[in-house]
mmCIF file of C-alpha atoms and ligand atoms in Angstrom:
data_model
loop_
_atom_site.group_PDB
_atom_site.id
_atom_site.type_symbol
_atom_site.label_atom_id
_atom_site.label_comp_id
_atom_site.label_asym_id
_atom_site.label_seq_id
_atom_site.Cartn_x
_atom_site.Cartn_y
_atom_site.Cartn_z
ATOM 1 C CA MET A 1 29.572 141.719 136.312
ATOM 2 C CA ILE A 2 30.929 142.197 132.785
ATOM 3 C CA GLU A 3 28.818 145.288 132.150
ATOM 4 C CA GLU A 4 30.738 147.104 134.904
ATOM 5 C CA LEU A 5 33.856 146.825 132.748
ATOM 6 C CA LEU A 6 32.295 148.168 129.569
ATOM 7 C CA PRO A 7 31.182 151.619 128.388
ATOM 8 C CA VAL A 8 27.457 152.331 127.978
ATOM 9 C CA ASP A 9 27.619 151.940 124.191
ATOM 10 C CA VAL A 10 28.387 148.262 124.738
ATOM 11 C CA ARG A 11 25.477 146.018 125.748
ATOM 12 C CA SER A 12 26.168 142.742 127.487
ATOM 13 C CA ALA A 13 24.533 139.722 129.040
ATOM 14 C CA GLU A 14 25.941 136.971 131.222
ATOM 15 C CA ALA A 15 24.900 133.623 132.707
ATOM 16 C CA PHE A 16 26.153 131.469 135.549
ATOM 17 C CA ASP A 17 24.474 128.249 134.474
ATOM 18 C CA ASP A 18 23.017 126.601 131.390
ATOM 19 C CA ASP A 19 19.398 126.000 130.386
ATOM 20 C CA ALA A 20 18.680 122.566 128.987
ATOM 21 C CA ASP A 21 16.619 123.940 126.126
ATOM 22 C CA ILE A 22 18.132 126.840 124.219
ATOM 23 C CA HIS A 23 17.082 127.471 120.647
ATOM 24 C CA LEU A 24 19.913 127.309 118.122
ATOM 25 C CA PHE A 25 19.638 128.175 114.444
ATOM 26 C CA PRO A 26 20.409 125.298 112.029
ATOM 27 C CA GLU A 27 23.871 126.669 111.086
ATOM 28 C CA GLU A 28 24.734 126.981 114.788
ATOM 29 C CA ARG A 29 23.473 123.458 115.517
ATOM 30 C CA ALA A 30 25.633 122.171 112.665
ATOM 31 C CA ALA A 31 28.703 123.868 114.174
ATOM 32 C CA VAL A 32 28.436 121.826 117.379
ATOM 33 C CA ALA A 33 26.797 118.677 116.001
ATOM 34 C CA ASP A 34 29.833 116.552 116.866
ATOM 35 C CA ALA A 35 30.767 118.392 120.067
ATOM 36 C CA VAL A 36 30.607 116.952 123.570
ATOM 37 C CA PRO A 37 27.578 118.031 125.686
ATOM 38 C CA ARG A 38 29.646 120.467 127.763
ATOM 39 C CA ARG A 39 30.756 122.315 124.624
ATOM 40 C CA ARG A 40 27.203 122.348 123.227
ATOM 41 C CA ARG A 41 25.947 123.864 126.491
ATOM 42 C CA GLU A 42 28.514 126.684 126.618
ATOM 43 C CA PHE A 43 28.038 127.391 122.900
ATOM 44 C CA SER A 44 24.246 127.566 123.317
ATOM 45 C CA THR A 45 24.174 129.609 126.511
ATOM 46 C CA VAL A 46 26.657 132.183 125.243
ATOM 47 C CA ARG A 47 24.551 132.602 122.129
ATOM 48 C CA ARG A 48 21.485 133.151 124.240
ATOM 49 C CA CYS A 49 23.505 135.849 126.069
ATOM 50 C CA ALA A 50 24.536 137.356 122.732
ATOM 51 C CA ARG A 51 20.947 137.464 121.464
ATOM 52 C CA THR A 52 19.835 139.100 124.716
ATOM 53 C CA ALA A 53 22.541 141.745 124.355
ATOM 54 C CA LEU A 54 21.735 142.227 120.654
ATOM 55 C CA GLY A 55 18.092 142.694 121.633
ATOM 56 C CA GLU A 56 19.150 145.672 123.729
ATOM 57 C CA LEU A 57 20.605 147.206 120.563
ATOM 58 C CA GLY A 58 17.299 146.530 118.808
ATOM 59 C CA VAL A 59 18.711 143.670 116.739
ATOM 60 C CA PRO A 60 16.314 140.707 116.336
ATOM 61 C CA PRO A 61 17.541 137.131 116.993
ATOM 62 C CA VAL A 62 19.939 136.044 114.249
ATOM 63 C CA PRO A 63 22.285 133.083 113.792
ATOM 64 C CA LEU A 64 25.780 133.622 115.216
ATOM 65 C CA PRO A 65 27.825 130.787 113.710
ATOM 66 C CA PRO A 66 31.594 130.572 114.123
ATOM 67 C CA GLY A 67 33.465 132.028 111.144
ATOM 68 C CA ARG A 68 37.157 132.171 110.184
ATOM 69 C CA HIS A 69 39.421 130.951 112.962
ATOM 70 C CA ARG A 70 36.289 130.368 115.086
ATOM 71 C CA ALA A 71 35.575 134.105 115.415
ATOM 72 C CA PRO A 72 31.815 134.672 115.755
ATOM 73 C CA GLN A 73 30.020 136.209 112.765
ATOM 74 C CA TRP A 74 28.060 139.234 113.932
ATOM 75 C CA PRO A 75 25.256 140.832 111.958
ATOM 76 C CA ALA A 76 26.215 143.751 109.678
ATOM 77 C CA GLY A 77 26.833 146.936 111.615
ATOM 78 C CA VAL A 78 27.488 145.138 114.907
ATOM 79 C CA VAL A 79 30.734 144.235 116.693
ATOM 80 C CA GLY A 80 30.962 141.899 119.640
ATOM 81 C CA SER A 81 32.710 139.254 121.650
ATOM 82 C CA MET A 82 31.827 136.107 123.576
ATOM 83 C CA THR A 83 33.521 134.185 126.360
ATOM 84 C CA HIS A 84 32.871 131.192 128.581
ATOM 85 C CA CYS A 85 34.588 129.320 131.361
ATOM 86 C CA SER A 86 33.323 126.817 133.883
ATOM 87 C CA GLY A 87 30.335 128.488 135.620
ATOM 88 C CA TYR A 88 30.304 131.694 133.568
ATOM 89 C CA ARG A 89 29.252 132.793 130.072
ATOM 90 C CA ALA A 90 29.078 136.324 128.661
ATOM 91 C CA ALA A 91 28.573 138.226 125.438
ATOM 92 C CA ALA A 92 29.068 141.911 124.669
ATOM 93 C CA VAL A 93 27.941 143.776 121.546
ATOM 94 C CA ALA A 94 27.900 147.321 120.192
ATOM 95 C CA ARG A 95 26.954 149.271 117.096
ATOM 96 C CA ALA A 96 29.966 149.456 114.772
ATOM 97 C CA SER A 97 29.161 153.148 114.322
ATOM 98 C CA ARG A 98 30.028 153.704 118.018
ATOM 99 C CA VAL A 99 32.646 151.049 118.796
ATOM 100 C CA HIS A 100 35.304 149.608 116.459
ATOM 101 C CA SER A 101 35.813 146.395 118.391
ATOM 102 C CA VAL A 102 35.057 144.581 121.643
ATOM 103 C CA GLY A 103 37.011 141.796 123.310
ATOM 104 C CA ILE A 104 35.985 140.063 126.522
ATOM 105 C CA ASP A 105 37.429 137.111 128.389
ATOM 106 C CA ALA A 106 36.488 135.106 131.494
ATOM 107 C CA GLU A 107 38.710 132.723 133.411
ATOM 108 C CA GLU A 108 38.323 130.778 136.609
ATOM 109 C CA SER A 109 40.171 132.422 139.482
ATOM 110 C CA ALA A 110 43.053 129.981 139.804
ATOM 111 C CA PRO A 111 46.750 130.095 138.976
ATOM 112 C CA LEU A 112 47.712 128.868 135.509
ATOM 113 C CA PRO A 113 48.824 125.242 135.324
ATOM 114 C CA GLU A 114 52.555 124.706 135.892
ATOM 115 C CA GLY A 115 54.623 125.844 132.915
ATOM 116 C CA VAL A 116 51.910 127.770 131.079
ATOM 117 C CA LEU A 117 53.088 131.241 132.136
ATOM 118 C CA ASP A 118 56.454 130.570 130.502
ATOM 119 C CA LEU A 119 54.664 129.707 127.263
ATOM 120 C CA VAL A 120 52.408 132.761 127.115
ATOM 121 C CA ALA A 121 54.319 135.569 128.834
ATOM 122 C CA LEU A 122 57.160 137.791 127.661
ATOM 123 C CA PRO A 123 60.049 138.174 130.145
ATOM 124 C CA ALA A 124 58.773 141.674 131.064
ATOM 125 C CA GLU A 125 55.304 140.216 131.696
ATOM 126 C CA ARG A 126 56.733 137.490 133.933
ATOM 127 C CA ASP A 127 58.470 140.232 135.932
ATOM 128 C CA LEU A 128 55.172 142.099 136.147
ATOM 129 C CA VAL A 129 53.378 139.015 137.489
ATOM 130 C CA GLU A 130 56.121 138.584 140.076
ATOM 131 C CA ARG A 131 55.973 142.240 141.144
ATOM 132 C CA LEU A 132 52.185 142.214 141.465
ATOM 133 C CA GLY A 133 52.322 138.923 143.380
ATOM 134 C CA ALA A 134 54.845 140.349 145.833
ATOM 135 C CA ARG A 135 52.405 143.173 146.628
ATOM 136 C CA SER A 136 49.224 141.074 146.888
ATOM 137 C CA ASP A 137 48.492 137.377 146.736
ATOM 138 C CA THR A 138 44.697 137.774 146.521
ATOM 139 C CA VAL A 139 44.635 137.730 142.685
ATOM 140 C CA PRO A 140 46.105 134.952 140.509
ATOM 141 C CA TRP A 141 48.070 137.508 138.459
ATOM 142 C CA ASP A 142 49.352 134.945 135.980
ATOM 143 C CA ARG A 143 45.774 133.976 135.101
ATOM 144 C CA LEU A 144 44.830 137.642 134.842
ATOM 145 C CA LEU A 145 47.719 138.246 132.446
ATOM 146 C CA PHE A 146 46.506 135.336 130.326
ATOM 147 C CA SER A 147 42.959 136.703 130.322
ATOM 148 C CA CYS A 148 44.180 140.158 129.227
ATOM 149 C CA LYS A 149 45.985 138.476 126.325
ATOM 150 C CA GLU A 150 42.852 136.599 125.275
ATOM 151 C CA ALA A 151 40.773 139.805 125.311
ATOM 152 C CA VAL A 152 43.508 141.557 123.300
ATOM 153 C CA TYR A 153 43.544 138.701 120.816
ATOM 154 C CA LYS A 154 39.779 138.959 120.248
ATOM 155 C CA VAL A 155 40.059 142.695 119.492
ATOM 156 C CA TRP A 156 43.148 142.129 117.353
ATOM 157 C CA PHE A 157 41.479 139.403 115.327
ATOM 158 C CA SER A 158 38.337 141.402 114.645
ATOM 159 C CA LEU A 159 40.491 144.237 113.247
ATOM 160 C CA ALA A 160 43.359 142.325 111.621
ATOM 161 C CA GLN A 161 41.603 139.083 110.644
ATOM 162 C CA ARG A 162 44.698 137.032 111.380
ATOM 163 C CA MET A 163 46.399 135.222 114.242
ATOM 164 C CA LEU A 164 48.550 136.953 116.856
ATOM 165 C CA GLY A 165 51.166 135.102 118.873
ATOM 166 C CA PHE A 166 51.476 135.516 122.632
ATOM 167 C CA ASP A 167 54.615 137.580 121.948
ATOM 168 C CA GLY A 168 52.657 139.913 119.651
ATOM 169 C CA ALA A 169 51.529 142.295 122.382
ATOM 170 C CA ARG A 170 52.963 143.336 125.724
ATOM 171 C CA ILE A 171 50.496 143.648 128.584
ATOM 172 C CA ASP A 172 50.782 146.018 131.496
ATOM 173 C CA ILE A 173 48.429 145.556 134.459
ATOM 174 C CA ASP A 174 47.406 148.238 136.921
ATOM 175 C CA SER A 175 46.394 146.658 140.228
ATOM 176 C CA GLY A 176 43.461 149.109 140.378
ATOM 177 C CA GLY A 177 41.514 147.306 137.655
ATOM 178 C CA PHE A 178 42.946 148.616 134.370
ATOM 179 C CA PHE A 179 45.346 147.127 131.853
ATOM 180 C CA SER A 180 46.922 148.091 128.569
ATOM 181 C CA ALA A 181 48.460 146.284 125.635
ATOM 182 C CA ARG A 182 51.085 147.571 123.221
ATOM 183 C CA PHE A 183 51.432 145.698 119.954
ATOM 184 C CA LEU A 184 54.951 144.475 119.187
ATOM 185 C CA VAL A 185 54.007 143.692 115.589
ATOM 186 C CA PRO A 186 52.632 146.111 112.970
ATOM 187 C CA PRO A 187 49.466 147.299 114.695
ATOM 188 C CA PRO A 188 45.958 146.597 113.466
ATOM 189 C CA ARG A 189 43.985 149.422 111.871
ATOM 190 C CA ALA A 190 40.540 150.773 112.664
ATOM 191 C CA ALA A 191 38.874 153.207 110.252
ATOM 192 C CA GLY A 192 42.180 153.424 108.382
ATOM 193 C CA LYS A 193 44.196 154.478 111.424
ATOM 194 C CA PRO A 194 46.760 152.320 113.247
ATOM 195 C CA VAL A 195 45.848 151.151 116.737
ATOM 196 C CA PRO A 196 49.218 150.659 118.481
ATOM 197 C CA ARG A 197 47.770 150.345 121.988
ATOM 198 C CA LEU A 198 44.617 149.051 123.647
ATOM 199 C CA THR A 199 43.322 149.759 127.121
ATOM 200 C CA GLY A 200 40.964 147.579 129.079
ATOM 201 C CA ARG A 201 39.527 146.860 132.475
ATOM 202 C CA TRP A 202 39.612 143.815 134.700
ATOM 203 C CA MET A 203 37.717 142.421 137.661
ATOM 204 C CA HIS A 204 38.356 139.601 140.146
ATOM 205 C CA ARG A 205 35.088 138.629 141.717
ATOM 206 C CA GLY A 206 32.993 135.599 142.649
ATOM 207 C CA GLY A 207 35.637 133.081 141.671
ATOM 208 C CA PHE A 208 36.179 134.584 138.223
ATOM 209 C CA ILE A 209 38.618 136.855 136.453
ATOM 210 C CA LEU A 210 36.982 139.022 133.814
ATOM 211 C CA THR A 211 38.717 141.274 131.303
ATOM 212 C CA ALA A 212 37.152 143.601 128.757
ATOM 213 C CA ILE A 213 38.311 145.955 126.025
ATOM 214 C CA ALA A 214 36.123 148.295 124.002
ATOM 215 C CA LEU A 215 37.740 150.382 121.284
ATOM 216 C CA PRO A 216 35.426 153.353 120.823
ATOM 217 C CA CYS A 217 35.061 155.216 117.542
ATOM 218 C CA PRO A 218 36.469 158.724 117.852
HETATM 219 C C1 COA B 301 40.350 132.110 120.470
HETATM 220 C C2 COA B 301 40.753 132.208 121.930
HETATM 221 C C3 COA B 301 41.205 133.634 122.208
HETATM 222 C C4 COA B 301 39.564 131.852 122.817
HETATM 223 O O1 COA B 301 39.826 132.139 124.169
HETATM 224 P P1 COA B 301 39.508 131.096 125.337
HETATM 225 O O2 COA B 301 39.895 131.729 126.642
HETATM 226 O O3 COA B 301 40.103 129.789 124.977
HETATM 227 O O4 COA B 301 37.953 130.878 125.294
HETATM 228 P P2 COA B 301 36.753 131.884 125.585
HETATM 229 O O5 COA B 301 35.653 131.070 126.123
HETATM 230 O O6 COA B 301 37.163 133.076 126.368
HETATM 231 O O7 COA B 301 36.377 132.398 124.145
HETATM 232 C C5 COA B 301 35.792 131.546 123.224
HETATM 233 C C6 COA B 301 34.995 132.389 122.284
HETATM 234 O O8 COA B 301 35.859 133.326 121.653
HETATM 235 C C7 COA B 301 35.354 133.601 120.375
HETATM 236 N N1 COA B 301 36.432 133.438 119.427
HETATM 237 C C8 COA B 301 37.004 132.298 118.997
HETATM 238 N N2 COA B 301 37.955 132.583 118.091
HETATM 239 C C9 COA B 301 37.996 133.913 117.983
HETATM 240 C C10 COA B 301 38.777 134.791 117.195
HETATM 241 N N3 COA B 301 39.709 134.346 116.330
HETATM 242 N N4 COA B 301 38.545 136.112 117.288
HETATM 243 C C11 COA B 301 37.593 136.588 118.127
HETATM 244 N N5 COA B 301 36.814 135.793 118.904
HETATM 245 C C12 COA B 301 37.029 134.466 118.813
HETATM 246 C C13 COA B 301 34.209 132.639 120.104
HETATM 247 O O9 COA B 301 32.993 133.332 120.278
HETATM 248 C C14 COA B 301 34.397 131.595 121.173
HETATM 249 O O10 COA B 301 33.203 131.045 121.651
HETATM 250 P P3 COA B 301 32.337 130.047 120.740
HETATM 251 O O11 COA B 301 33.324 129.098 120.133
HETATM 252 O O12 COA B 301 31.363 129.417 121.668
HETATM 253 O O13 COA B 301 31.700 130.955 119.697
HETATM 254 C C15 COA B 301 41.937 131.244 122.286
HETATM 255 O O14 COA B 301 41.493 129.928 122.207
HETATM 256 C C16 COA B 301 43.143 131.379 121.376
HETATM 257 O O15 COA B 301 43.179 130.864 120.257
HETATM 258 N N6 COA B 301 44.213 132.033 121.856
HETATM 259 C C17 COA B 301 45.476 132.078 121.148
HETATM 260 C C18 COA B 301 45.773 133.430 120.586
HETATM 261 C C19 COA B 301 46.169 134.399 121.647
HETATM 262 O O16 COA B 301 45.579 134.444 122.695
HETATM 263 N N7 COA B 301 47.183 135.212 121.367
HETATM 264 C C20 COA B 301 47.669 136.140 122.360
HETATM 265 C C21 COA B 301 47.771 137.507 121.817
HETATM 266 S S1 COA B 301 48.662 138.575 122.911
#
């Protein structure tokens, strides 16, 4: 599913369940040594997805340990993103010569728990969720908004290398499957140029909400 949201320069792989026996490199094993089994499974499966996608770029299997602020460390010359939620795991990668950054996110298709929207959404975004909900109740728009923000954050972090609050970017969602984000803080830079706005795509299918952003090199 995720590949439908990404340009051809981005290679991806996804999984809907976990294998019991996935090879991890020692530094990856160390990263989840104290984790609960569920966390070890998602961590392992998403890395298998990432290595499959990297293979499509011609990159041999390499360790992908978490780095600063848990962001995955990709091999030199590669950008990428990973996501997992109950029943779904995906990774997307690209050559840094073609794509500055990738951010993907997966969420279960269910409304956010009570009170969470107020914590993560700007007033204008709450209005947007209400407007979209008045037109169609088939998509949990609040969850989609959250997913857009997570995908934005992953792109932001790979460029800016620092945290971004939920009020750091304003999301706009097009009910046809596109979304955009405008940074409300000094924008990140890619190849020396500011990136004030990101555009992405979303999908609601099979019990999941998927969002994806690829920032292509000019
Ligand atoms: C990091 C974060 C985005 C992860 O999102 P999530 O929906 O909880 O979880 P997902 O399964 O989709 O993504 C987890 C994966 O994201 C990746 N990730 C974690 N931190 C990351 C970061 N700082 N930058 C990029 N990718 C990151 C990792 O690959 C991680 O999987 P792994 O731990 O198995 O390697 C989220 O936990 C977070 O901190 N959000 C707060 C910041 C934010 O969203 N700001 C809003 C800006 S508008």
